[in-house]
PDB file of C-alpha atoms in Angstrom:
ATOM      1  CA  LEU U   1      48.670 101.890 -62.528  1.00 56.00           C
ATOM      2  CA  PRO U   2      46.971 100.463 -59.401  1.00 61.00           C
ATOM      3  CA  ALA U   3      45.700  97.514 -61.438  1.00 56.00           C
ATOM      4  CA  ALA U   4      49.162  96.917 -62.894  1.00 50.00           C
ATOM      5  CA  ARG U   5      50.803  97.031 -59.459  1.00 50.00           C
ATOM      6  CA  SER U   6      48.178  94.616 -58.154  1.00 53.00           C
ATOM      7  CA  ALA U   7      48.841  92.181 -60.991  1.00 51.00           C
ATOM      8  CA  LEU U   8      52.607  92.339 -60.350  1.00 43.00           C
ATOM      9  CA  ALA U   9      52.058  91.671 -56.658  1.00 51.00           C
ATOM     10  CA  GLU U  10      49.795  88.722 -57.376  1.00 65.00           C
ATOM     11  CA  ALA U  11      52.238  87.053 -59.789  1.00 67.00           C
ATOM     12  CA  PRO U  12      54.826  85.965 -57.168  1.00 71.00           C
ATOM     13  CA  ALA U  13      52.061  84.704 -54.893  1.00 81.00           C
ATOM     14  CA  ALA U  14      50.537  82.649 -57.705  1.00 88.00           C
ATOM     15  CA  ALA U  15      53.944  81.165 -58.535  1.00 92.00           C
ATOM     16  CA  ALA U  16      54.605  80.336 -54.875  1.00 93.00           C
ATOM     17  CA  LEU U  17      51.229  78.654 -54.475  1.00 96.00           C
ATOM     18  CA  ASP U  18      51.727  76.722 -57.701  1.00 95.00           C
ATOM     19  CA  GLY U  19      55.059  75.513 -56.352  1.00 95.00           C
ATOM     20  CA  ALA U  20      53.422  74.524 -53.076  1.00 96.00           C
ATOM     21  CA  MET U  21      50.810  72.525 -54.970  1.00 97.00           C
ATOM     22  CA  ASP U  22      53.647  70.535 -56.572  1.00 96.00           C
ATOM     23  CA  THR U  23      54.420  69.130 -53.106  1.00 97.00           C
ATOM     24  CA  VAL U  24      50.859  67.911 -52.491  1.00 98.00           C
ATOM     25  CA  LEU U  25      49.988  64.225 -52.820  1.00 98.00           C
ATOM     26  CA  THR U  26      46.753  62.306 -52.732  1.00 98.00           C
ATOM     27  CA  VAL U  27      46.805  59.213 -50.551  1.00 98.00           C
ATOM     28  CA  ARG U  28      45.106  56.010 -51.659  1.00 98.00           C
ATOM     29  CA  SER U  29      45.083  52.470 -50.341  1.00 97.00           C
ATOM     30  CA  ALA U  30      47.806  50.268 -51.791  1.00 96.00           C
ATOM     31  CA  ASP U  31      45.466  47.313 -52.295  1.00 94.00           C
ATOM     32  CA  ALA U  32      43.054  46.335 -55.064  1.00 91.00           C
ATOM     33  CA  SER U  33      40.264  48.502 -53.617  1.00 94.00           C
ATOM     34  CA  ASP U  34      42.244  51.689 -54.412  1.00 94.00           C
ATOM     35  CA  ARG U  35      40.319  53.676 -51.793  1.00 96.00           C
ATOM     36  CA  PHE U  36      40.855  57.423 -51.536  1.00 97.00           C
ATOM     37  CA  LEU U  37      42.173  58.164 -48.033  1.00 97.00           C
ATOM     38  CA  GLY U  38      43.137  61.833 -47.920  1.00 97.00           C
ATOM     39  CA  SER U  39      45.979  64.240 -48.592  1.00 98.00           C
ATOM     40  CA  ALA U  40      49.702  64.488 -47.811  1.00 98.00           C
ATOM     41  CA  PHE U  41      52.681  66.652 -48.761  1.00 98.00           C
ATOM     42  CA  LEU U  42      56.426  66.354 -49.289  1.00 98.00           C
ATOM     43  CA  TRP U  43      58.464  67.449 -46.279  1.00 98.00           C
ATOM     44  CA  GLY U  44      61.663  69.520 -46.255  1.00 95.00           C
ATOM     45  CA  GLU U  45      64.128  71.083 -48.688  1.00 93.00           C
ATOM     46  CA  GLU U  46      65.170  67.640 -49.911  1.00 93.00           C
ATOM     47  CA  ALA U  47      62.147  65.490 -49.264  1.00 95.00           C
ATOM     48  CA  GLU U  48      62.731  61.877 -48.317  1.00 95.00           C
ATOM     49  CA  VAL U  49      59.361  61.635 -46.572  1.00 97.00           C
ATOM     50  CA  ALA U  50      55.804  62.866 -46.896  1.00 98.00           C
ATOM     51  CA  VAL U  51      53.651  63.914 -43.949  1.00 98.00           C
ATOM     52  CA  THR U  52      49.947  63.372 -43.337  1.00 98.00           C
ATOM     53  CA  ASN U  53      47.510  62.694 -40.501  1.00 98.00           C
ATOM     54  CA  ALA U  54      47.642  59.371 -38.719  1.00 97.00           C
ATOM     55  CA  HIS U  55      43.877  59.032 -39.199  1.00 97.00           C
ATOM     56  CA  VAL U  56      44.403  59.256 -42.977  1.00 98.00           C
ATOM     57  CA  VAL U  57      46.629  56.170 -43.192  1.00 98.00           C
ATOM     58  CA  GLY U  58      44.956  54.317 -40.319  1.00 96.00           C
ATOM     59  CA  GLU U  59      46.766  51.029 -39.709  1.00 96.00           C
ATOM     60  CA  ALA U  60      48.057  50.688 -43.272  1.00 96.00           C
ATOM     61  CA  GLU U  61      51.718  49.782 -43.669  1.00 97.00           C
ATOM     62  CA  GLU U  62      51.833  50.995 -47.269  1.00 97.00           C
ATOM     63  CA  VAL U  63      49.857  53.585 -49.235  1.00 98.00           C
ATOM     64  CA  ARG U  64      49.796  54.762 -52.822  1.00 98.00           C
ATOM     65  CA  LEU U  65      50.793  58.378 -53.406  1.00 98.00           C
ATOM     66  CA  VAL U  66      49.886  60.389 -56.518  1.00 97.00           C
ATOM     67  CA  ASP U  67      51.125  63.891 -57.392  1.00 97.00           C
ATOM     68  CA  ARG U  68      49.394  66.512 -59.528  1.00 96.00           C
ATOM     69  CA  HIS U  69      51.244  65.332 -62.641  1.00 94.00           C
ATOM     70  CA  GLY U  70      49.926  61.786 -62.312  1.00 95.00           C
ATOM     71  CA  ASN U  71      53.169  60.281 -61.014  1.00 95.00           C
ATOM     72  CA  GLU U  72      52.486  57.376 -58.650  1.00 95.00           C
ATOM     73  CA  GLU U  73      54.543  55.577 -56.036  1.00 96.00           C
ATOM     74  CA  THR U  74      54.027  53.260 -53.105  1.00 97.00           C
ATOM     75  CA  GLY U  75      55.129  54.766 -49.804  1.00 97.00           C
ATOM     76  CA  LEU U  76      55.929  52.887 -46.608  1.00 98.00           C
ATOM     77  CA  VAL U  77      54.368  54.325 -43.442  1.00 98.00           C
ATOM     78  CA  ILE U  78      57.520  54.506 -41.336  1.00 97.00           C
ATOM     79  CA  ALA U  79      56.104  56.212 -38.221  1.00 97.00           C
ATOM     80  CA  ARG U  80      52.812  57.374 -36.769  1.00 96.00           C
ATOM     81  CA  ASP U  81      51.517  59.003 -33.615  1.00 95.00           C
ATOM     82  CA  THR U  82      47.772  58.427 -33.340  1.00 93.00           C
ATOM     83  CA  LEU U  83      47.304  60.779 -30.385  1.00 91.00           C
ATOM     84  CA  ARG U  84      49.033  63.737 -32.010  1.00 94.00           C
ATOM     85  CA  ASP U  85      47.545  62.553 -35.340  1.00 96.00           C
ATOM     86  CA  VAL U  86      50.718  62.666 -37.434  1.00 97.00           C
ATOM     87  CA  ALA U  87      52.132  60.020 -39.779  1.00 98.00           C
ATOM     88  CA  VAL U  88      55.349  59.938 -41.805  1.00 98.00           C
ATOM     89  CA  ILE U  89      55.622  58.123 -45.162  1.00 98.00           C
ATOM     90  CA  SER U  90      58.838  57.321 -47.028  1.00 97.00           C
ATOM     91  CA  VAL U  91      59.045  58.614 -50.597  1.00 97.00           C
ATOM     92  CA  GLY U  92      61.462  58.071 -53.447  1.00 94.00           C
ATOM     93  CA  PRO U  93      63.452  60.643 -55.454  1.00 93.00           C
ATOM     94  CA  GLY U  94      62.220  62.515 -58.492  1.00 89.00           C
ATOM     95  CA  LYS U  95      62.593  61.330 -62.071  1.00 85.00           C
ATOM     96  CA  ASP U  96      66.104  62.797 -62.158  1.00 87.00           C
ATOM     97  CA  GLY U  97      67.121  60.620 -59.222  1.00 87.00           C
ATOM     98  CA  LYS U  98      67.451  63.595 -56.883  1.00 90.00           C
ATOM     99  CA  PRO U  99      65.275  64.299 -53.817  1.00 90.00           C
ATOM    100  CA  ARG U 100      62.231  66.394 -54.589  1.00 94.00           C
ATOM    101  CA  ARG U 101      61.642  69.746 -52.923  1.00 95.00           C
ATOM    102  CA  GLY U 102      59.032  69.732 -50.170  1.00 97.00           C
ATOM    103  CA  LEU U 103      57.527  72.345 -47.897  1.00 97.00           C
ATOM    104  CA  VAL U 104      59.543  74.042 -45.171  1.00 94.00           C
ATOM    105  CA  PRO U 105      57.909  75.397 -41.989  1.00 93.00           C
ATOM    106  CA  ALA U 106      57.612  79.176 -41.903  1.00 90.00           C
ATOM    107  CA  ALA U 107      60.128  80.803 -39.562  1.00 86.00           C
ATOM    108  CA  ASP U 108      57.491  82.785 -37.666  1.00 87.00           C
ATOM    109  CA  PRO U 109      54.256  81.467 -36.137  1.00 88.00           C
ATOM    110  CA  ALA U 110      51.048  82.320 -37.966  1.00 90.00           C
ATOM    111  CA  GLY U 111      49.381  85.439 -36.601  1.00 91.00           C
ATOM    112  CA  LEU U 112      45.747  86.444 -36.341  1.00 94.00           C
ATOM    113  CA  GLY U 113      44.364  87.570 -39.697  1.00 94.00           C
ATOM    114  CA  LEU U 114      47.149  86.002 -41.780  1.00 95.00           C
ATOM    115  CA  GLU U 115      45.959  85.057 -45.268  1.00 96.00           C
ATOM    116  CA  VAL U 116      46.307  81.295 -45.667  1.00 97.00           C
ATOM    117  CA  PHE U 117      45.607  78.687 -48.324  1.00 98.00           C
ATOM    118  CA  ALA U 118      44.498  75.087 -47.765  1.00 98.00           C
ATOM    119  CA  LEU U 119      45.809  72.613 -50.340  1.00 98.00           C
ATOM    120  CA  GLY U 120      44.575  69.061 -50.743  1.00 97.00           C
ATOM    121  CA  ALA U 121      41.739  66.903 -52.010  1.00 97.00           C
ATOM    122  CA  PRO U 122      38.487  67.901 -50.269  1.00 96.00           C
ATOM    123  CA  LEU U 123      35.762  65.337 -51.007  1.00 94.00           C
ATOM    124  CA  GLY U 124      38.286  63.633 -53.280  1.00 94.00           C
ATOM    125  CA  VAL U 125      38.507  66.648 -55.607  1.00 95.00           C
ATOM    126  CA  GLU U 126      42.242  66.499 -56.159  1.00 96.00           C
ATOM    127  CA  PHE U 127      44.719  69.388 -55.941  1.00 97.00           C
ATOM    128  CA  THR U 128      42.260  71.999 -54.782  1.00 97.00           C
ATOM    129  CA  LEU U 129      43.233  75.338 -53.231  1.00 97.00           C
ATOM    130  CA  THR U 130      40.977  77.360 -50.942  1.00 97.00           C
ATOM    131  CA  GLU U 131      41.644  80.692 -49.262  1.00 97.00           C
ATOM    132  CA  GLY U 132      40.954  82.028 -45.784  1.00 97.00           C
ATOM    133  CA  LEU U 133      42.344  83.775 -42.712  1.00 97.00           C
ATOM    134  CA  ILE U 134      43.764  82.629 -39.397  1.00 97.00           C
ATOM    135  CA  SER U 135      40.802  83.237 -37.088  1.00 96.00           C
ATOM    136  CA  ALA U 136      42.422  82.095 -33.821  1.00 94.00           C
ATOM    137  CA  GLU U 137      46.035  81.299 -32.996  1.00 93.00           C
ATOM    138  CA  ALA U 138      45.711  78.717 -30.216  1.00 90.00           C
ATOM    139  CA  ARG U 139      42.715  76.422 -29.788  1.00 91.00           C
ATOM    140  CA  GLN U 140      42.924  73.304 -27.646  1.00 87.00           C
ATOM    141  CA  VAL U 141      40.463  71.174 -29.568  1.00 87.00           C
ATOM    142  CA  ASP U 142      40.926  67.979 -27.548  1.00 81.00           C
ATOM    143  CA  ILE U 143      41.360  68.335 -23.800  1.00 73.00           C
ATOM    144  CA  ALA U 144      43.550  65.207 -23.720  1.00 73.00           C
ATOM    145  CA  VAL U 145      45.975  66.450 -26.410  1.00 80.00           C
ATOM    146  CA  PRO U 146      48.024  69.531 -25.513  1.00 79.00           C
ATOM    147  CA  ILE U 147      48.467  70.859 -29.039  1.00 91.00           C
ATOM    148  CA  LEU U 148      47.156  74.370 -29.548  1.00 94.00           C
ATOM    149  CA  MET U 149      45.714  74.292 -33.041  1.00 96.00           C
ATOM    150  CA  LEU U 150      45.478  77.046 -35.613  1.00 97.00           C
ATOM    151  CA  GLN U 151      41.861  77.926 -36.374  1.00 97.00           C
ATOM    152  CA  HIS U 152      41.161  79.195 -39.884  1.00 97.00           C
ATOM    153  CA  ASP U 153      38.312  79.602 -42.349  1.00 96.00           C
ATOM    154  CA  ALA U 154      39.826  78.307 -45.587  1.00 97.00           C
ATOM    155  CA  ALA U 155      37.318  75.707 -46.741  1.00 96.00           C
ATOM    156  CA  VAL U 156      38.287  72.120 -45.919  1.00 96.00           C
ATOM    157  CA  ASN U 157      36.196  68.972 -46.123  1.00 95.00           C
ATOM    158  CA  PRO U 158      36.717  65.226 -45.681  1.00 94.00           C
ATOM    159  CA  GLY U 159      39.750  64.422 -47.816  1.00 96.00           C
ATOM    160  CA  SER U 160      41.527  67.668 -46.910  1.00 96.00           C
ATOM    161  CA  SER U 161      43.079  65.998 -43.857  1.00 96.00           C
ATOM    162  CA  GLY U 162      46.852  65.755 -44.133  1.00 98.00           C
ATOM    163  CA  GLY U 163      47.075  68.570 -46.660  1.00 98.00           C
ATOM    164  CA  PRO U 164      49.235  71.633 -46.018  1.00 98.00           C
ATOM    165  CA  LEU U 165      48.135  75.088 -44.924  1.00 98.00           C
ATOM    166  CA  VAL U 166      50.480  77.675 -46.461  1.00 97.00           C
ATOM    167  CA  ASP U 167      50.856  81.436 -46.602  1.00 96.00           C
ATOM    168  CA  ALA U 168      50.955  83.548 -49.784  1.00 95.00           C
ATOM    169  CA  ALA U 169      54.695  82.897 -50.113  1.00 94.00           C
ATOM    170  CA  GLY U 170      54.104  79.135 -50.130  1.00 95.00           C
ATOM    171  CA  ARG U 171      55.628  78.625 -46.682  1.00 95.00           C
ATOM    172  CA  LEU U 172      54.182  75.905 -44.488  1.00 97.00           C
ATOM    173  CA  VAL U 173      51.923  77.299 -41.766  1.00 97.00           C
ATOM    174  CA  GLY U 174      50.329  74.039 -40.601  1.00 97.00           C
ATOM    175  CA  MET U 175      48.704  70.752 -41.557  1.00 98.00           C
ATOM    176  CA  ASN U 176      44.925  70.612 -41.913  1.00 98.00           C
ATOM    177  CA  SER U 177      43.593  68.027 -39.498  1.00 96.00           C
ATOM    178  CA  GLN U 178      40.037  68.641 -38.301  1.00 93.00           C
ATOM    179  CA  ILE U 179      36.720  70.313 -38.981  1.00 92.00           C
ATOM    180  CA  ALA U 180      34.819  71.936 -36.126  1.00 88.00           C
ATOM    181  CA  ASP U 181      33.393  69.449 -33.604  1.00 74.00           C
ATOM    182  CA  GLY U 182      30.067  67.925 -34.546  1.00 67.00           C
ATOM    183  CA  SER U 183      30.399  68.812 -38.221  1.00 70.00           C
ATOM    184  CA  ARG U 184      30.976  66.360 -41.012  1.00 80.00           C
ATOM    185  CA  MET U 185      31.247  69.118 -43.625  1.00 86.00           C
ATOM    186  CA  PHE U 186      32.931  72.532 -43.547  1.00 90.00           C
ATOM    187  CA  VAL U 187      31.028  75.153 -41.544  1.00 88.00           C
ATOM    188  CA  GLY U 188      33.589  77.951 -41.491  1.00 91.00           C
ATOM    189  CA  ILE U 189      35.915  76.611 -38.794  1.00 95.00           C
ATOM    190  CA  ALA U 190      38.851  74.320 -39.489  1.00 96.00           C
ATOM    191  CA  TYR U 191      41.867  73.340 -37.407  1.00 96.00           C
ATOM    192  CA  ALA U 192      45.476  72.806 -38.430  1.00 97.00           C
ATOM    193  CA  ILE U 193      48.472  71.532 -36.470  1.00 97.00           C
ATOM    194  CA  PRO U 194      50.889  74.526 -36.363  1.00 97.00           C
ATOM    195  CA  ALA U 195      54.067  74.162 -38.392  1.00 97.00           C
ATOM    196  CA  GLY U 196      56.284  74.558 -35.308  1.00 95.00           C
ATOM    197  CA  ASP U 197      54.590  71.681 -33.497  1.00 95.00           C
ATOM    198  CA  LEU U 198      54.555  69.641 -36.682  1.00 97.00           C
ATOM    199  CA  ASP U 199      58.294  70.162 -37.180  1.00 96.00           C
ATOM    200  CA  ARG U 200      58.989  68.926 -33.652  1.00 95.00           C
ATOM    201  CA  ILE U 201      56.694  65.911 -34.024  1.00 96.00           C
ATOM    202  CA  VAL U 202      57.925  64.861 -37.478  1.00 97.00           C
ATOM    203  CA  THR U 203      61.579  65.221 -36.476  1.00 96.00           C
ATOM    204  CA  GLY U 204      60.947  63.213 -33.308  1.00 96.00           C
ATOM    205  CA  LEU U 205      59.140  60.463 -35.215  1.00 96.00           C
ATOM    206  CA  ILE U 206      61.902  60.171 -37.810  1.00 95.00           C
ATOM    207  CA  GLU U 207      64.693  60.197 -35.240  1.00 94.00           C
ATOM    208  CA  GLU U 208      62.695  58.006 -32.826  1.00 91.00           C
ATOM    209  CA  THR U 209      63.153  60.564 -30.059  1.00 93.00           C
ATOM    210  CA  LEU U 210      59.517  61.648 -29.666  1.00 91.00           C
ATOM    211  CA  ALA U 211      58.332  60.605 -26.236  1.00 86.00           C
ATOM    212  CA  PRO U 212      54.894  58.946 -26.305  1.00 83.00           C
ATOM    213  CA  PHE U 213      52.252  61.191 -24.834  1.00 79.00           C
ATOM    214  CA  PRO U 214      50.734  59.624 -21.701  1.00 77.00           C
ATOM    215  CA  GLN U 215      47.172  58.385 -22.047  1.00 78.00           C
ATOM    216  CA  LEU U 216      45.459  59.890 -19.026  1.00 80.00           C
ATOM    217  CA  GLY U 217      42.395  57.695 -19.396  1.00 82.00           C
ATOM    218  CA  LEU U 218      39.723  60.192 -18.452  1.00 82.00           C
ATOM    219  CA  LYS U 219      36.779  62.070 -19.918  1.00 81.00           C
ATOM    220  CA  ALA U 220      36.623  65.660 -18.754  1.00 81.00           C
ATOM    221  CA  ARG U 221      35.121  69.030 -19.614  1.00 81.00           C
ATOM    222  CA  PRO U 222      35.308  72.590 -18.275  1.00 82.00           C
ATOM    223  CA  VAL U 223      32.819  73.562 -15.575  1.00 84.00           C
ATOM    224  CA  ASP U 224      30.918  76.312 -17.388  1.00 85.00           C
ATOM    225  CA  ARG U 225      28.018  78.315 -15.960  1.00 88.00           C
ATOM    226  CA  LYS U 226      25.404  75.746 -16.961  1.00 87.00           C
ATOM    227  CA  VAL U 227      27.296  72.776 -15.504  1.00 85.00           C
ATOM    228  CA  GLY U 228      28.186  74.810 -12.427  1.00 83.00           C
ATOM    229  CA  ALA U 229      24.537  75.715 -11.819  1.00 86.00           C
ATOM    230  CA  MET U 230      23.498  72.034 -12.067  1.00 86.00           C
ATOM    231  CA  LEU U 231      26.164  70.952  -9.571  1.00 84.00           C
ATOM    232  CA  GLY U 232      26.013  73.959  -7.264  1.00 85.00           C
ATOM    233  CA  LEU U 233      29.602  74.956  -8.116  1.00 83.00           C
ATOM    234  CA  ASP U 234      31.325  78.101  -9.272  1.00 85.00           C
ATOM    235  CA  PRO U 235      31.910  78.112 -13.064  1.00 86.00           C
ATOM    236  CA  GLN U 236      35.584  77.206 -12.955  1.00 85.00           C
ATOM    237  CA  GLY U 237      37.815  74.145 -13.021  1.00 85.00           C
ATOM    238  CA  LEU U 238      37.396  70.787 -14.689  1.00 84.00           C
ATOM    239  CA  LEU U 239      34.684  68.171 -14.317  1.00 86.00           C
ATOM    240  CA  VAL U 240      35.859  64.558 -14.691  1.00 86.00           C
ATOM    241  CA  ASP U 241      32.972  62.614 -16.211  1.00 84.00           C
ATOM    242  CA  GLY U 242      34.645  59.223 -15.972  1.00 86.00           C
ATOM    243  CA  THR U 243      37.869  57.253 -16.067  1.00 87.00           C
ATOM    244  CA  VAL U 244      39.126  54.307 -18.090  1.00 86.00           C
ATOM    245  CA  LYS U 245      39.587  51.108 -16.079  1.00 90.00           C
ATOM    246  CA  GLY U 246      43.255  50.476 -15.418  1.00 88.00           C
ATOM    247  CA  GLY U 247      44.311  53.938 -16.635  1.00 85.00           C
ATOM    248  CA  LEU U 248      46.402  56.613 -14.974  1.00 86.00           C
ATOM    249  CA  ALA U 249      43.377  58.673 -13.956  1.00 85.00           C
ATOM    250  CA  GLU U 250      41.727  55.745 -12.204  1.00 87.00           C
ATOM    251  CA  ALA U 251      44.954  55.002 -10.316  1.00 89.00           C
ATOM    252  CA  ALA U 252      45.203  58.651  -9.271  1.00 86.00           C
TER     253      ALA U 252
END
């Protein structure tokens, strides 16, 4: 009986994850080189766009998108925010002429210990799913970008960027964007843009209402105990290492 109940419980989760995988796309260059760039996913109940990281598409105006069934299309990069690292790509309808179903952000923020699944193409291995837990709810990875990232330990690697992070019900939790600083390959810590922030950014990019984030033009780091001891300061506050010529920080 316990085994049977477990199998019944796992069946809906497997179906939900399989459905989520149907929204995942691999991103390739739209030129003759056909370079693999990363991952993306269809966005919204009736998807007219796909979402990925800005660093995945780079400066490309068009990219080639491929789904798990081998269907290909060329998508136009209609908006990007390099600082927040989000890009939006136009997509066409399904074979029936109707919009395809994409992922919808989960209603509640992801909590500590939530089981999550990373979908994408790590190292170019297409349509891969890995499992992990939310290990921290709010990490500011880049001091110049005020997005508090989700930290998790579902395995991601180069190529996973732009792929979705979902829960067991297939609801969008975030978008995988970074591996821990200083690491080229997965070392147990990955970062995803939370679905709530992503919803706000994508909507703003599409509607052209997203205010550009000011470039402060400075390099800074927290004054920890080691830095404080070297400078004769208490371990608190922020140390500005330098400013960019002509930037806001230099003017201030």
